[in-house]
Amino acid sequence: MEKTEKRKRAWLRVILNLLIVLAIIGLVYLRSLIAGKEYFFISYAPFSSTVRIGDKYYKNNSYNYIEPGEYDLIVEREHFATVIDHITIPNEFNSAYGALESIDDEGDRIAAEATKDYQQVGKGLASESSPKLEYKIEQYLPIQNSLYKIAGNFTPEFEDSDKLLYSINIEAGDVYIDSAVKKLFSFIDKDPALSAYDIRLLNYENPFAERDFVSFTDDPIEYVKNTYDTTIEEGDYIFTDTIKSGRYVGVVMCSNKNTGSSTIYKTSRVIMKRDGDNWAILSEPYPILTKTSLPDLPTTFLNRVNLVNCGA
C-alpha cells in the first residue's frame, strides 16, 4: 500500500514537472512569435468585417502583434464598400480605426444593428485627434424635454470620409436655444472642457450673416453695434458687460420677446481681437462658442463667454 502511494506521488511529480517544462516551452515559443513586433490595435466598424494587413489576416476590434513597417490595410465586409488604406506600424497611437459604408439595403440593416460598433470606433477616432477630451459629457446625454433635445452624434469628418467625429447636436426652436445652452452648460463643473466639443445647432439660421465695414471705435460693444447695424436695428437688443482675456474680448448680446407672461431671450456671442487700433471679429455672432470655430482660444475663456446670459 505504501509503495503504491509512493509511485502515485512520483508520477504526480513527473507530470507536474512535465507541465512546467511545457509551459516554459510555450512561453519561449510565444515570445519568439512576438519578438520585434508591435502591440497594435485595430478597430473597424462593423466589427464583423475582416481585416488584412499585408498578406495576413488580423482580429478586428482587438490588439494584435505586427512587425513594424508600411502596409496596405484592407477591410472587407459583404454589403459594404471595401476600405483600402496605407498604414505605418508603429504610428503615433499604435492603432488604426475606421468605418465601412453600406452599399445596399442589407448593408443598411447590418450597420443599424452595429450602431454600438460605429460609436465605439467614433470615440477612438476622435480620441486620437483630441486625446484629452475623454467624452465625459456622454454620461449626461441625451437630454430631452418638450422644448429641446441635446444628444451626442458621430458623423463623417467630410462627406466622403471614413473618419468619424463626435459632436453634440442641439435641436430647438429659436426661442428655446438659450434654454438648451443653459442646460448643457449646467454640467460645466463636471466637464470643464465643454467648449472643446463640436456643438452644433441644427436648423439654426443665423441673423448675423451680413456685416458692415465700419470705422474703428475703441468700445467693442459700439463696434459690434455698428458692424451689425442692420440686424440689430431690426430687433430689440441688449448687451452685457464684455468678457476680456488679453487682447480677446467676448461680447454677448440678446434680443428679447415679450410673450405677455414672460420674456424670452435669444443670446448671441461674438469674439473680437484687438490689434493696435483695429478690431478683428473672429467669428460671427452665434449662440454658442467652441474650439471648432475658434481653435486658438482656450476653453476656459470660451466657457466664461458661454456662461454669460442676458436673461434672468
CSV table of C-alpha atoms in Angstrom, one decimal:
chain,number,residue,atom,x,y,z
A,1,MET,CA,0.0,0.0,0.0
A,2,GLU,CA,2.8,2.4,1.0
A,3,LYS,CA,4.7,1.5,-2.3
A,4,THR,CA,1.6,2.3,-4.3
A,5,GLU,CA,1.3,5.8,-2.7
A,6,LYS,CA,5.0,6.4,-3.4
A,7,ARG,CA,4.5,5.5,-7.0
A,8,LYS,CA,1.5,7.9,-7.3
A,9,ARG,CA,3.4,10.8,-5.8
A,10,ALA,CA,6.4,10.0,-8.1
A,11,TRP,CA,4.1,10.1,-11.1
A,12,LEU,CA,2.4,13.3,-9.9
A,13,ARG,CA,5.9,14.9,-9.7
A,14,VAL,CA,6.8,13.7,-13.1
A,15,ILE,CA,3.5,15.1,-14.6
A,16,LEU,CA,3.9,18.4,-12.7
A,17,ASN,CA,7.5,18.8,-13.9
A,18,LEU,CA,6.4,17.9,-17.5
A,19,LEU,CA,3.6,20.6,-17.3
A,20,ILE,CA,6.2,23.2,-16.1
A,21,VAL,CA,8.5,22.3,-18.9
A,22,LEU,CA,5.7,22.5,-21.5
A,23,ALA,CA,4.6,25.9,-20.0
A,24,ILE,CA,8.2,27.2,-20.3
A,25,ILE,CA,8.4,25.9,-23.9
A,26,GLY,CA,5.1,27.6,-24.6
A,27,LEU,CA,6.2,30.9,-23.2
A,28,VAL,CA,9.5,30.8,-25.1
A,29,TYR,CA,7.6,30.0,-28.3
A,30,LEU,CA,5.1,32.8,-27.7
A,31,ARG,CA,7.9,35.3,-27.1
A,32,SER,CA,9.6,34.1,-30.3
A,33,LEU,CA,6.3,34.8,-32.1
A,34,ILE,CA,6.0,38.4,-30.8
A,35,ALA,CA,9.7,39.3,-30.7
A,36,GLY,CA,10.3,42.5,-32.6
A,37,LYS,CA,6.6,43.0,-33.2
A,38,GLU,CA,4.4,46.0,-32.2
A,39,TYR,CA,1.3,45.8,-30.0
A,40,PHE,CA,-1.2,47.3,-32.4
A,41,PHE,CA,-4.9,48.0,-32.0
A,42,ILE,CA,-7.3,47.5,-35.0
A,43,SER,CA,-10.9,48.6,-34.9
A,44,TYR,CA,-13.2,48.9,-38.0
A,45,ALA,CA,-17.0,49.1,-37.8
A,46,PRO,CA,-18.9,46.9,-38.2
A,47,PHE,CA,-16.7,44.5,-36.1
A,48,SER,CA,-17.8,41.6,-38.3
A,49,SER,CA,-15.6,42.9,-41.0
A,50,THR,CA,-12.3,41.1,-42.0
A,51,VAL,CA,-9.0,42.9,-41.7
A,52,ARG,CA,-6.0,42.1,-43.8
A,53,ILE,CA,-2.6,43.9,-43.3
A,54,GLY,CA,-0.1,42.9,-46.0
A,55,ASP,CA,-0.7,39.2,-46.7
A,56,LYS,CA,-2.1,38.3,-43.2
A,57,TYR,CA,-5.5,38.5,-41.6
A,58,TYR,CA,-5.8,40.0,-38.1
A,59,LYS,CA,-8.5,40.1,-35.5
A,60,ASN,CA,-10.8,43.1,-35.7
A,61,ASN,CA,-11.5,45.3,-32.7
A,62,SER,CA,-8.6,43.8,-30.9
A,63,TYR,CA,-4.9,44.2,-30.1
A,64,ASN,CA,-2.5,42.3,-32.5
A,65,TYR,CA,1.2,41.8,-32.7
A,66,ILE,CA,2.5,43.1,-36.1
A,67,GLU,CA,6.0,43.6,-37.4
A,68,PRO,CA,7.0,47.2,-37.9
A,69,GLY,CA,6.8,48.5,-41.5
A,70,GLU,CA,4.5,50.1,-44.1
A,71,TYR,CA,1.5,48.1,-45.2
A,72,ASP,CA,-1.6,48.2,-47.3
A,73,LEU,CA,-4.6,47.6,-44.9
A,74,ILE,CA,-7.8,46.1,-46.5
A,75,VAL,CA,-11.0,45.9,-44.6
A,76,GLU,CA,-13.9,44.0,-46.2
A,77,ARG,CA,-17.5,43.1,-45.4
A,78,GLU,CA,-20.2,41.9,-47.8
A,79,HIS,CA,-22.7,44.6,-48.5
A,80,PHE,CA,-20.2,47.3,-47.6
A,81,ALA,CA,-17.6,49.3,-49.6
A,82,THR,CA,-14.1,48.0,-49.1
A,83,VAL,CA,-11.7,50.2,-47.2
A,84,ILE,CA,-8.1,50.3,-48.5
A,85,ASP,CA,-5.6,52.4,-46.6
A,86,HIS,CA,-1.8,52.7,-46.3
A,87,ILE,CA,-0.6,52.5,-42.7
A,88,THR,CA,2.7,52.6,-40.8
A,89,ILE,CA,3.4,50.4,-37.8
A,90,PRO,CA,4.1,51.8,-35.3
A,91,ASN,CA,2.3,55.1,-35.7
A,92,GLU,CA,1.6,57.9,-33.2
A,93,PHE,CA,-1.2,56.0,-31.4
A,94,ASN,CA,-0.3,52.4,-32.4
A,95,SER,CA,-3.8,51.9,-33.7
A,96,ALA,CA,-5.9,52.0,-36.8
A,97,TYR,CA,-9.6,52.9,-36.7
A,98,GLY,CA,-12.2,53.2,-39.4
A,99,ALA,CA,-15.8,52.6,-40.5
A,100,LEU,CA,-17.2,50.9,-43.6
A,101,GLU,CA,-20.0,52.4,-45.6
A,102,SER,CA,-23.1,50.4,-46.6
A,103,ILE,CA,-23.8,50.0,-50.3
A,104,ASP,CA,-27.2,48.3,-50.2
A,105,ASP,CA,-30.3,47.7,-48.1
A,106,GLU,CA,-28.8,44.7,-46.4
A,107,GLY,CA,-25.7,46.8,-45.5
A,108,ASP,CA,-28.0,49.4,-44.0
A,109,ARG,CA,-29.7,46.8,-41.9
A,110,ILE,CA,-26.3,45.4,-40.7
A,111,ALA,CA,-25.0,48.9,-40.0
A,112,ALA,CA,-28.1,49.7,-38.0
A,113,GLU,CA,-27.6,46.6,-35.8
A,114,ALA,CA,-24.0,47.5,-35.3
A,115,THR,CA,-24.6,51.1,-34.1
A,116,LYS,CA,-22.5,50.5,-31.0
A,117,ASP,CA,-19.6,49.4,-33.2
A,118,TYR,CA,-19.7,52.7,-35.1
A,119,GLN,CA,-20.0,54.7,-31.9
A,120,GLN,CA,-17.0,52.9,-30.3
A,121,VAL,CA,-14.9,53.5,-33.4
A,122,GLY,CA,-16.0,57.1,-33.5
A,123,LYS,CA,-14.8,57.6,-29.9
A,124,GLY,CA,-11.4,56.0,-30.8
A,125,LEU,CA,-11.0,58.2,-33.9
A,126,ALA,CA,-12.0,61.4,-32.0
A,127,SER,CA,-9.8,60.5,-29.1
A,128,GLU,CA,-6.8,60.2,-31.4
A,129,SER,CA,-7.5,63.8,-32.7
A,130,SER,CA,-8.2,65.1,-29.2
A,131,PRO,CA,-7.0,62.5,-26.6
A,132,LYS,CA,-7.6,64.7,-23.6
A,133,LEU,CA,-11.3,65.3,-24.3
A,134,GLU,CA,-12.4,61.9,-22.9
A,135,TYR,CA,-16.1,62.4,-23.7
A,136,LYS,CA,-17.2,62.8,-20.1
A,137,ILE,CA,-20.4,64.6,-21.3
A,138,GLU,CA,-21.8,61.4,-22.7
A,139,GLN,CA,-22.9,60.2,-19.3
A,140,TYR,CA,-25.3,63.2,-19.1
A,141,LEU,CA,-26.7,62.8,-22.7
A,142,PRO,CA,-29.2,62.7,-24.2
A,143,ILE,CA,-31.3,65.4,-22.7
A,144,GLN,CA,-34.8,65.8,-24.0
A,145,ASN,CA,-38.0,67.6,-23.0
A,146,SER,CA,-40.8,69.3,-24.8
A,147,LEU,CA,-38.7,72.3,-25.7
A,148,TYR,CA,-35.4,70.9,-26.9
A,149,LYS,CA,-33.2,67.8,-27.4
A,150,ILE,CA,-29.5,67.5,-26.8
A,151,ALA,CA,-27.7,64.4,-27.9
A,152,GLY,CA,-24.2,63.2,-29.0
A,153,ASN,CA,-23.6,62.0,-32.5
A,154,PHE,CA,-20.9,60.6,-34.7
A,155,THR,CA,-20.6,62.0,-38.3
A,156,PRO,CA,-18.0,61.7,-41.1
A,157,GLU,CA,-15.3,64.4,-40.9
A,158,PHE,CA,-16.0,65.1,-44.6
A,159,GLU,CA,-18.8,63.9,-46.9
A,160,ASP,CA,-16.8,61.0,-48.3
A,161,SER,CA,-14.6,60.4,-45.2
A,162,ASP,CA,-14.3,57.2,-43.3
A,163,LYS,CA,-13.2,59.2,-40.2
A,164,LEU,CA,-16.0,59.8,-37.7
A,165,LEU,CA,-16.1,62.9,-35.5
A,166,TYR,CA,-18.1,63.4,-32.3
A,167,SER,CA,-20.5,66.3,-32.0
A,168,ILE,CA,-23.2,67.5,-29.6
A,169,ASN,CA,-26.3,68.3,-31.5
A,170,ILE,CA,-29.0,70.7,-30.1
A,171,GLU,CA,-32.4,70.6,-31.7
A,172,ALA,CA,-34.6,73.5,-30.6
A,173,GLY,CA,-36.8,76.3,-31.9
A,174,ASP,CA,-35.1,79.7,-31.9
A,175,VAL,CA,-36.8,80.9,-28.7
A,176,TYR,CA,-35.6,77.8,-26.8
A,177,ILE,CA,-32.0,77.7,-27.9
A,178,ASP,CA,-31.0,79.7,-24.8
A,179,SER,CA,-32.7,77.2,-22.5
A,180,ALA,CA,-30.9,74.3,-24.2
A,181,VAL,CA,-27.5,76.0,-24.0
A,182,LYS,CA,-28.0,76.8,-20.3
A,183,LYS,CA,-28.9,73.2,-19.6
A,184,LEU,CA,-25.9,71.9,-21.5
A,185,PHE,CA,-23.6,74.3,-19.6
A,186,SER,CA,-25.1,73.3,-16.3
A,187,PHE,CA,-22.5,70.5,-16.5
A,188,ILE,CA,-19.6,72.9,-16.7
A,189,ASP,CA,-18.1,71.9,-13.3
A,190,LYS,CA,-18.3,68.2,-14.2
A,191,ASP,CA,-16.7,68.7,-17.6
A,192,PRO,CA,-14.6,71.9,-17.6
A,193,ALA,CA,-13.6,71.4,-21.2
A,194,LEU,CA,-17.2,71.6,-22.5
A,195,SER,CA,-16.3,74.3,-25.1
A,196,ALA,CA,-13.8,71.8,-26.6
A,197,TYR,CA,-16.7,69.8,-28.0
A,198,ASP,CA,-18.1,70.3,-31.5
A,199,ILE,CA,-21.5,71.7,-30.6
A,200,ARG,CA,-24.0,72.2,-33.4
A,201,LEU,CA,-27.3,73.9,-33.5
A,202,LEU,CA,-29.5,72.0,-36.0
A,203,ASN,CA,-31.6,74.1,-38.4
A,204,TYR,CA,-30.5,77.3,-36.8
A,205,GLU,CA,-30.5,80.3,-39.1
A,206,ASN,CA,-28.0,83.0,-38.0
A,207,PRO,CA,-29.4,86.5,-38.4
A,208,PHE,CA,-25.9,87.9,-38.3
A,209,ALA,CA,-24.8,86.6,-41.7
A,210,GLU,CA,-24.1,90.1,-43.1
A,211,ARG,CA,-21.8,92.8,-41.7
A,212,ASP,CA,-21.0,96.4,-42.5
A,213,PHE,CA,-17.4,97.6,-42.6
A,214,VAL,CA,-17.1,100.4,-40.2
A,215,SER,CA,-14.5,102.7,-38.8
A,216,PHE,CA,-12.7,101.8,-35.6
A,217,THR,CA,-14.2,102.6,-32.3
A,218,ASP,CA,-12.4,101.9,-29.0
A,219,ASP,CA,-15.6,100.5,-27.4
A,220,PRO,CA,-16.0,96.8,-28.5
A,221,ILE,CA,-19.8,96.9,-28.0
A,222,GLU,CA,-20.2,100.1,-30.1
A,223,TYR,CA,-18.0,98.4,-32.8
A,224,VAL,CA,-20.3,95.3,-32.8
A,225,LYS,CA,-23.4,97.5,-32.9
A,226,ASN,CA,-22.1,99.4,-35.9
A,227,THR,CA,-20.8,96.3,-37.7
A,228,TYR,CA,-24.2,94.5,-37.5
A,229,ASP,CA,-26.3,97.7,-37.5
A,230,THR,CA,-29.0,96.4,-39.9
A,231,THR,CA,-29.6,93.2,-37.9
A,232,ILE,CA,-29.5,94.9,-34.5
A,233,GLU,CA,-31.9,97.6,-35.6
A,234,GLU,CA,-34.5,95.0,-36.6
A,235,GLY,CA,-34.8,93.7,-33.1
A,236,ASP,CA,-34.6,95.0,-29.5
A,237,TYR,CA,-31.1,94.0,-28.4
A,238,ILE,CA,-29.4,94.4,-25.1
A,239,PHE,CA,-25.7,94.0,-24.3
A,240,THR,CA,-23.9,92.6,-21.2
A,241,ASP,CA,-20.6,93.7,-19.9
A,242,THR,CA,-17.7,92.5,-22.1
A,243,ILE,CA,-15.5,89.5,-21.1
A,244,LYS,CA,-11.8,90.1,-21.6
A,245,SER,CA,-8.7,87.9,-21.8
A,246,GLY,CA,-5.6,89.7,-23.0
A,247,ARG,CA,-6.4,91.1,-26.5
A,248,TYR,CA,-9.5,89.0,-26.8
A,249,VAL,CA,-12.9,90.3,-25.9
A,250,GLY,CA,-16.2,88.4,-25.8
A,251,VAL,CA,-19.4,90.4,-26.5
A,252,VAL,CA,-22.7,88.9,-25.5
A,253,MET,CA,-26.0,90.4,-26.9
A,254,CYS,CA,-29.6,89.3,-26.6
A,255,SER,CA,-32.8,90.0,-28.4
A,256,ASN,CA,-35.9,89.6,-26.3
A,257,LYS,CA,-39.5,88.8,-27.0
A,258,ASN,CA,-42.3,89.5,-24.6
A,259,THR,CA,-44.9,86.7,-24.6
A,260,GLY,CA,-47.2,88.5,-22.1
A,261,SER,CA,-46.5,86.2,-19.3
A,262,SER,CA,-42.7,86.2,-19.6
A,263,THR,CA,-39.8,87.5,-21.7
A,264,ILE,CA,-37.8,85.0,-23.9
A,265,TYR,CA,-34.2,85.9,-24.7
A,266,LYS,CA,-32.1,84.8,-27.6
A,267,THR,CA,-28.4,85.2,-26.9
A,268,SER,CA,-25.6,85.7,-29.5
A,269,ARG,CA,-21.9,85.7,-28.6
A,270,VAL,CA,-19.1,87.1,-30.6
A,271,ILE,CA,-15.3,87.1,-30.0
A,272,MET,CA,-13.1,90.0,-31.1
A,273,LYS,CA,-9.4,90.5,-31.1
A,274,ARG,CA,-7.7,93.9,-30.5
A,275,ASP,CA,-4.8,94.6,-32.9
A,276,GLY,CA,-3.5,98.0,-32.4
A,277,ASP,CA,-6.2,100.5,-33.5
A,278,ASN,CA,-8.3,97.8,-35.1
A,279,TRP,CA,-10.7,95.1,-34.1
A,280,ALA,CA,-10.8,91.7,-35.8
A,281,ILE,CA,-14.1,89.8,-35.4
A,282,LEU,CA,-13.0,86.2,-35.2
A,283,SER,CA,-16.5,84.6,-35.5
A,284,GLU,CA,-19.9,85.7,-36.5
A,285,PRO,CA,-22.3,86.2,-33.5
A,286,TYR,CA,-23.7,82.8,-32.6
A,287,PRO,CA,-25.5,81.3,-29.6
A,288,ILE,CA,-22.5,79.2,-28.5
A,289,LEU,CA,-18.7,79.3,-29.0
A,290,THR,CA,-16.5,76.3,-29.3
A,291,LYS,CA,-12.9,75.5,-30.3
A,292,THR,CA,-14.3,74.0,-33.5
A,293,SER,CA,-14.7,77.6,-34.9
A,294,LEU,CA,-12.1,79.2,-32.6
A,295,PRO,CA,-9.3,76.7,-32.3
A,296,ASP,CA,-6.7,79.2,-31.0
A,297,LEU,CA,-8.7,80.3,-27.9
A,298,PRO,CA,-8.5,78.4,-24.6
A,299,THR,CA,-11.6,76.6,-23.5
A,300,THR,CA,-11.6,78.4,-20.1
A,301,PHE,CA,-12.2,81.7,-21.9
A,302,LEU,CA,-14.8,80.3,-24.2
A,303,ASN,CA,-16.6,78.8,-21.3
A,304,ARG,CA,-16.7,82.1,-19.5
A,305,VAL,CA,-18.3,83.7,-22.5
A,306,ASN,CA,-20.8,80.9,-23.0
A,307,LEU,CA,-21.9,81.1,-19.3
A,308,VAL,CA,-23.0,84.8,-19.7
A,309,ASN,CA,-26.7,85.2,-20.3
A,310,CYS,CA,-28.8,88.4,-20.7
A,311,GLY,CA,-31.9,86.8,-19.4
A,312,ALA,CA,-32.8,86.0,-15.9
